[in-house]
Short mmCIF file of C-alpha atoms in Angstrom, two decimals:
data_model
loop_
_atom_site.label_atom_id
_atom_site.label_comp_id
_atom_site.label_asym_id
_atom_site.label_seq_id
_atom_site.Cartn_x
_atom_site.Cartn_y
_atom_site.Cartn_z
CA UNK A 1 90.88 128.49 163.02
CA UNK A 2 89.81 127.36 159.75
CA UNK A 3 86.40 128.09 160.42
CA UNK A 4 86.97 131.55 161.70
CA UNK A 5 88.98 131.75 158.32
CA UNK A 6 86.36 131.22 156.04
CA UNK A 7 83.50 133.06 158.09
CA UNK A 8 86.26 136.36 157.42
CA UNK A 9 86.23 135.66 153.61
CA UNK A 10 82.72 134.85 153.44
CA UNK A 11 81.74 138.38 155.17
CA UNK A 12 84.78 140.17 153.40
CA UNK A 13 83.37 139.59 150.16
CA UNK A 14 79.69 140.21 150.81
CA UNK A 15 80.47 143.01 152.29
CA UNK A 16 82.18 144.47 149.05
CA UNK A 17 78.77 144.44 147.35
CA UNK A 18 79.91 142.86 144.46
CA UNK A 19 77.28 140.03 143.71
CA UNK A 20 75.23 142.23 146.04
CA UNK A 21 74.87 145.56 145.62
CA UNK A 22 72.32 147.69 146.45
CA UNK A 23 69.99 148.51 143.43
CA UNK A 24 70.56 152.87 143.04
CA UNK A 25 66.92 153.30 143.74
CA UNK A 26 66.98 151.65 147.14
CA UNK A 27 70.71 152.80 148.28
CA UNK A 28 69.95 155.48 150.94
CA UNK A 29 73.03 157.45 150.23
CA UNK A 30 72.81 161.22 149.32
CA UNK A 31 74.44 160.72 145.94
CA UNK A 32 72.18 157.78 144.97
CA UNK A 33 69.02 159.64 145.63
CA UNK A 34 70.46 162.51 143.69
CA UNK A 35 71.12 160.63 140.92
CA UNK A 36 68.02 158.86 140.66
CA UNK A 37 66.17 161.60 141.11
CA UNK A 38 67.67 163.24 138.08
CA UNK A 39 67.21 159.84 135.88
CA UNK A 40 63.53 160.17 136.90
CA UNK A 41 62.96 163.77 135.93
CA UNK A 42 64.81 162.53 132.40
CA UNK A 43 62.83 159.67 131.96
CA UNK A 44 59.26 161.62 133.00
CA UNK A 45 60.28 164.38 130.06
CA UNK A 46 61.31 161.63 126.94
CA UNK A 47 57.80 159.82 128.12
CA UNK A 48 55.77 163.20 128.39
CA UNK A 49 57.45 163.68 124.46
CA UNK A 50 56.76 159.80 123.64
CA UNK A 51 52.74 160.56 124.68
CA UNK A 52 52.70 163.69 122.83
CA UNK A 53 53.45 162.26 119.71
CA UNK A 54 51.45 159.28 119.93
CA UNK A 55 48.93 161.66 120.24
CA UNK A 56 45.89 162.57 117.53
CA UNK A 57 47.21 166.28 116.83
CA UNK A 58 50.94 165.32 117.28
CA UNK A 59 53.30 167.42 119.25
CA UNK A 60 53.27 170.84 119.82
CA UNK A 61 56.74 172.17 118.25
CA UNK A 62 57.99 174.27 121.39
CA UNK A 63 56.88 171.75 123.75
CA UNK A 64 59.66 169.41 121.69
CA UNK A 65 62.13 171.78 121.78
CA UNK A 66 61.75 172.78 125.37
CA UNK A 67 61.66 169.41 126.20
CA UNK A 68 64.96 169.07 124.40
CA UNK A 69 66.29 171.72 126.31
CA UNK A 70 65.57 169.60 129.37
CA UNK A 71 66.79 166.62 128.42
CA UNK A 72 70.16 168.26 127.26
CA UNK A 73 69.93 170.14 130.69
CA UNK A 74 69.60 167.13 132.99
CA UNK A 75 72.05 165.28 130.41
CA UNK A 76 75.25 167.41 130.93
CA UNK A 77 75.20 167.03 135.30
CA UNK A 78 74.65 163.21 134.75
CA UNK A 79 78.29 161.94 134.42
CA UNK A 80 79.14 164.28 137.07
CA UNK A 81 76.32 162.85 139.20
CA UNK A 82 77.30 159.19 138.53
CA UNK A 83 80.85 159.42 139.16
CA UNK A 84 79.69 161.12 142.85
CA UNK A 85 77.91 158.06 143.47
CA UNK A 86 80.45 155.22 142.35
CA UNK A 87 83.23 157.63 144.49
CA UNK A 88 80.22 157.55 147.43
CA UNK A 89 80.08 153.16 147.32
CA UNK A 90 83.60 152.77 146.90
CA UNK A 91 84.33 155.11 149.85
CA UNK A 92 81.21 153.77 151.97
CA UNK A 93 82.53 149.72 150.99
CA UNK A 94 86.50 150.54 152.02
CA UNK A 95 85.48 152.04 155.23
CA UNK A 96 83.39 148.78 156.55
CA UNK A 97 85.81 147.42 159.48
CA UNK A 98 85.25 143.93 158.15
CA UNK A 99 86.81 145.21 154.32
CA UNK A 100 89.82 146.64 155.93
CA UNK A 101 90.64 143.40 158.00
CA UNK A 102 90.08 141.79 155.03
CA UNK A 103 92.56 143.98 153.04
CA UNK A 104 94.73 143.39 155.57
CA UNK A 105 94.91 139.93 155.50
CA UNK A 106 94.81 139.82 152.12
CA UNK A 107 98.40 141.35 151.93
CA UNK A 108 99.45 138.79 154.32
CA UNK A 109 98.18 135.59 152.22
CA UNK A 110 99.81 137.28 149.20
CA UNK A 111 102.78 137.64 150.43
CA UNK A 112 102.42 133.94 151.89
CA UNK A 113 101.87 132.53 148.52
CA UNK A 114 104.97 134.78 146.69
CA UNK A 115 107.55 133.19 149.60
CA UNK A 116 106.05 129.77 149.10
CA UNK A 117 106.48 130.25 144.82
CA UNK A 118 109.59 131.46 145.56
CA UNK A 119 111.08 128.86 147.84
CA UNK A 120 109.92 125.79 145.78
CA UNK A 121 111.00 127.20 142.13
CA UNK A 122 113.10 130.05 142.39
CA UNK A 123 115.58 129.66 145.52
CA UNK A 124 117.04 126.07 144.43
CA UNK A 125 118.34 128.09 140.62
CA UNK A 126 119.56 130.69 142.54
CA UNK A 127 121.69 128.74 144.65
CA UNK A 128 122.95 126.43 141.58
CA UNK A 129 123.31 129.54 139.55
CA UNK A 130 126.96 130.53 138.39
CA UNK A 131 126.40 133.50 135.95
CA UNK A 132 123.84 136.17 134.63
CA UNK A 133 122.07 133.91 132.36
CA UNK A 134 121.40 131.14 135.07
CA UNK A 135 119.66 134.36 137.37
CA UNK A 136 117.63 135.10 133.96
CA UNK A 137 116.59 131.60 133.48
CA UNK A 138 115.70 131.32 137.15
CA UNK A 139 113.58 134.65 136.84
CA UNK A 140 111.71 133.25 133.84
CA UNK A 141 110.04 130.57 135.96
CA UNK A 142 108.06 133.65 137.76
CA UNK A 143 107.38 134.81 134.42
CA UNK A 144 110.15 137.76 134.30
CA UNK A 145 111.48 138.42 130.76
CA UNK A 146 114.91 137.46 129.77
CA UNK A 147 117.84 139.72 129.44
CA UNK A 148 117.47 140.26 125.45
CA UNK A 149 112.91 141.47 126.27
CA UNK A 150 114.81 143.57 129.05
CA UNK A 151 117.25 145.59 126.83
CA UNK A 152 114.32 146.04 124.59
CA UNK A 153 111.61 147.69 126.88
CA UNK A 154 114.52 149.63 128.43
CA UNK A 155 115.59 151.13 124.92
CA UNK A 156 111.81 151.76 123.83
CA UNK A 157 111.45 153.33 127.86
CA UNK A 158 114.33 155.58 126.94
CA UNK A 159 112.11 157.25 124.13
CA UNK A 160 109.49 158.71 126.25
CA UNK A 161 108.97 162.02 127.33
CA UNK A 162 110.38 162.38 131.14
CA UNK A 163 106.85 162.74 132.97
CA UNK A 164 105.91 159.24 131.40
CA UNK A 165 109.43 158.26 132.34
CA UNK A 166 108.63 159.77 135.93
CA UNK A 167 104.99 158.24 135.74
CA UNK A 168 106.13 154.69 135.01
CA UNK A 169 108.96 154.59 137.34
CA UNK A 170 107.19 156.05 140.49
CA UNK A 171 104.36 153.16 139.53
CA UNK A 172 106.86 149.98 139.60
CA UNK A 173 108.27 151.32 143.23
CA UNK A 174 104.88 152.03 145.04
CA UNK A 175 104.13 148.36 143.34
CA UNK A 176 106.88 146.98 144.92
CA UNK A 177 106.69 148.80 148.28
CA UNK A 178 103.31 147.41 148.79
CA UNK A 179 103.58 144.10 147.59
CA UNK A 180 106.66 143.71 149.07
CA UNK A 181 108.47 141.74 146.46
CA UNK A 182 111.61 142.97 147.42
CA UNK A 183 111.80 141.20 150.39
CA UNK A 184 111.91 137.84 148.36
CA UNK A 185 113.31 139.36 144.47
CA UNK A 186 116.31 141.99 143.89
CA UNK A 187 113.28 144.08 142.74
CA UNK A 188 114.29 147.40 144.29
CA UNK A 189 118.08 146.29 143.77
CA UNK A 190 117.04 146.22 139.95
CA UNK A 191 114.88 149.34 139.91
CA UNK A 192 117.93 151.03 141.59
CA UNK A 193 120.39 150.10 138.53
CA UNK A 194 118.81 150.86 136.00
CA UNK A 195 117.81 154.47 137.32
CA UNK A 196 120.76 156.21 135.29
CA UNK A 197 119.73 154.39 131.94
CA UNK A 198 116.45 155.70 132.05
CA UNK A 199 116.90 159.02 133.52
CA UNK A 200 120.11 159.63 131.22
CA UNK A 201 122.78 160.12 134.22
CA UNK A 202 124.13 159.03 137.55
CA UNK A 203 122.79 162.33 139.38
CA UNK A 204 119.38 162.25 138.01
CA UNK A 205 119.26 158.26 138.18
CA UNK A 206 119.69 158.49 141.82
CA UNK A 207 117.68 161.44 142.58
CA UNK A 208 114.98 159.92 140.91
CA UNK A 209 115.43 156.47 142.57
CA UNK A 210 115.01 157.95 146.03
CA UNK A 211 112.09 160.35 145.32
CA UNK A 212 110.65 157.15 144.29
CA UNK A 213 110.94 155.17 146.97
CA UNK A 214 110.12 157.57 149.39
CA UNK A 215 106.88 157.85 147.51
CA UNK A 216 106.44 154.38 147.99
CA UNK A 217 106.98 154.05 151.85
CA UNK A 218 104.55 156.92 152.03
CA UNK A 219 101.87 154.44 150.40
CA UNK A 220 102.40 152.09 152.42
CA UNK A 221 102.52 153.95 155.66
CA UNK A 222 98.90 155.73 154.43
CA UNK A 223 97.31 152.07 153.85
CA UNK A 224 98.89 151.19 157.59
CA UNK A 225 97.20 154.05 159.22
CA UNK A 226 94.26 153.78 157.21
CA UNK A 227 93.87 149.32 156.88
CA UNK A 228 95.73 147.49 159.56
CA UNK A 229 95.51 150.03 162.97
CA UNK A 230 92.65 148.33 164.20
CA UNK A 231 93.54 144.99 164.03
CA UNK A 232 97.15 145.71 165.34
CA UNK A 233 95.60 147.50 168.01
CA UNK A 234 93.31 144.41 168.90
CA UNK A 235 95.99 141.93 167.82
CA UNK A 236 96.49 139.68 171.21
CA UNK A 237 99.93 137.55 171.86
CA UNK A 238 99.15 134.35 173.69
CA UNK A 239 95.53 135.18 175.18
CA UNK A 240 97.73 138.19 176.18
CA UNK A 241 95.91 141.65 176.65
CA UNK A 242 95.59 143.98 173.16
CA UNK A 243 98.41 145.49 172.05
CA UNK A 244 96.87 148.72 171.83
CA UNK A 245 96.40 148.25 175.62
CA UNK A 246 100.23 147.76 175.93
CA UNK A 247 102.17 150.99 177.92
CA UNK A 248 105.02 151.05 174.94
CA UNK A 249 102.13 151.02 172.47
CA UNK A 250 100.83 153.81 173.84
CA UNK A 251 103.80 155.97 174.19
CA UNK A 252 104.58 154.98 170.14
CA UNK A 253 101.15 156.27 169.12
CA UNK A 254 101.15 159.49 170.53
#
């Protein structure tokens, strides 16, 4: 087991191509050759100007300028053309089967190692605490501020515009819908709270609290479907058959 552990990791990370990426002029992608096709016409017209200059009778003034032209030309579709190829590798690297099982289980050993922090230094305060400050004092062992850091972002929070407001508060629910803090922390209990102090009201508090969660179960139903299918589907119960091969299975994925 142990073996077959590392021999995931090991392929999980080479297959992200970070140590290892393909060089651009050697990637066979359409977007690669693209690019590098316009670095090489760019490069060809600065060292046709370089040559012309170096030359005995200099350079011919409109051959500068239209060479200008070119290299302003070929200039303005580059970032365009490089962020098309960095979207092209990190779409090509998330759809390898090996970098989705490895996504995969790296949710599970995160969530492995929050449980494990939080049963050896969080549960034993929160069973000898007696008030507010001994739940503060227990959350500052996981590195969450204390009450008086709390009452200050929440005030400064209260100053911003309501699409930051929106922005911020959407972000700390998908965060804890896919880490699934909640299931170890009061996370969502908190988030839930202090809805009507940041949206100003009880009504908008709460409307905002579910349209955030939903958001959040939405994420983590799309990384599901997208991450952990196949290896649900080939996931085996004591040298049982596949669950994907299972009659109930079936009837649940159509």
């Amino acid at each position: 087991a142990v073996q077959q552990w590392w021999n995931e990791t090991y392929a999980f990370w080479d297959a992200l191509e970070i140590w290892n990426a393909i060089p651009i002029k050697d990637d066979p992608g359409r977007e690669a050759v693209v690019l590098q096709a316009q670095v090489d016409r760019m490069n060809a017209t600065l060292q046709q100007v370089i040559a012309a200059r170096a030359s005995p009778g200099g350079i011919d003034p409109g051959f500068e300028r239209r060479a200008n032209k070119e290299v302003e030309f070929l200039m303005r579709d580059l970032p365009g053309l490089t962020l098309a190829y960095y979207q092209m590798r990190i779409t090509r690297t998330l759809n390898k089967p090996v970098v989705k099982r490895g996504l995969s289980s790296s949710v599970v050993y995160t969530n492995f190692a929050v449980l494990a922090i939080f049963l050896r230094v969080i549960a034993p305060r929160l069973l000898t605490a007696s008030s507010m400050d001994d739940l503060f004092e227990a959350g500052e062992s996981l590195g969450i501020p204390d009450r008086a850091t709390l009452a200050g972002w929440l005030d400064a929070l209260q100053a911003y515009d309501p699409l930051t407001k929106i922005g911020l508060y959407t972000a700390a629910f998908v965060l804890e819908k896919i880490s699934m803090l909640s299931e170890f922390l009061p996370i969502q209990i908190g988030l839930k709270t202090l809805a009507p102090a940041v949206f100003g009201g009880l009504l908008p508090g709460a409307l905002a609290s579910a349209a955030c969660e939903t958001l959040g179960a939405v994420c983590n139903f799309l990384i599901g479907r997208a991450f952990l299918t196949d290896r649900i589907r080939s996931f085996s119960i004591f040298d049982g058959p596949p669950i994907g091969e299972a009659k109930w299975f079936t009837a649940l994925s159509r």
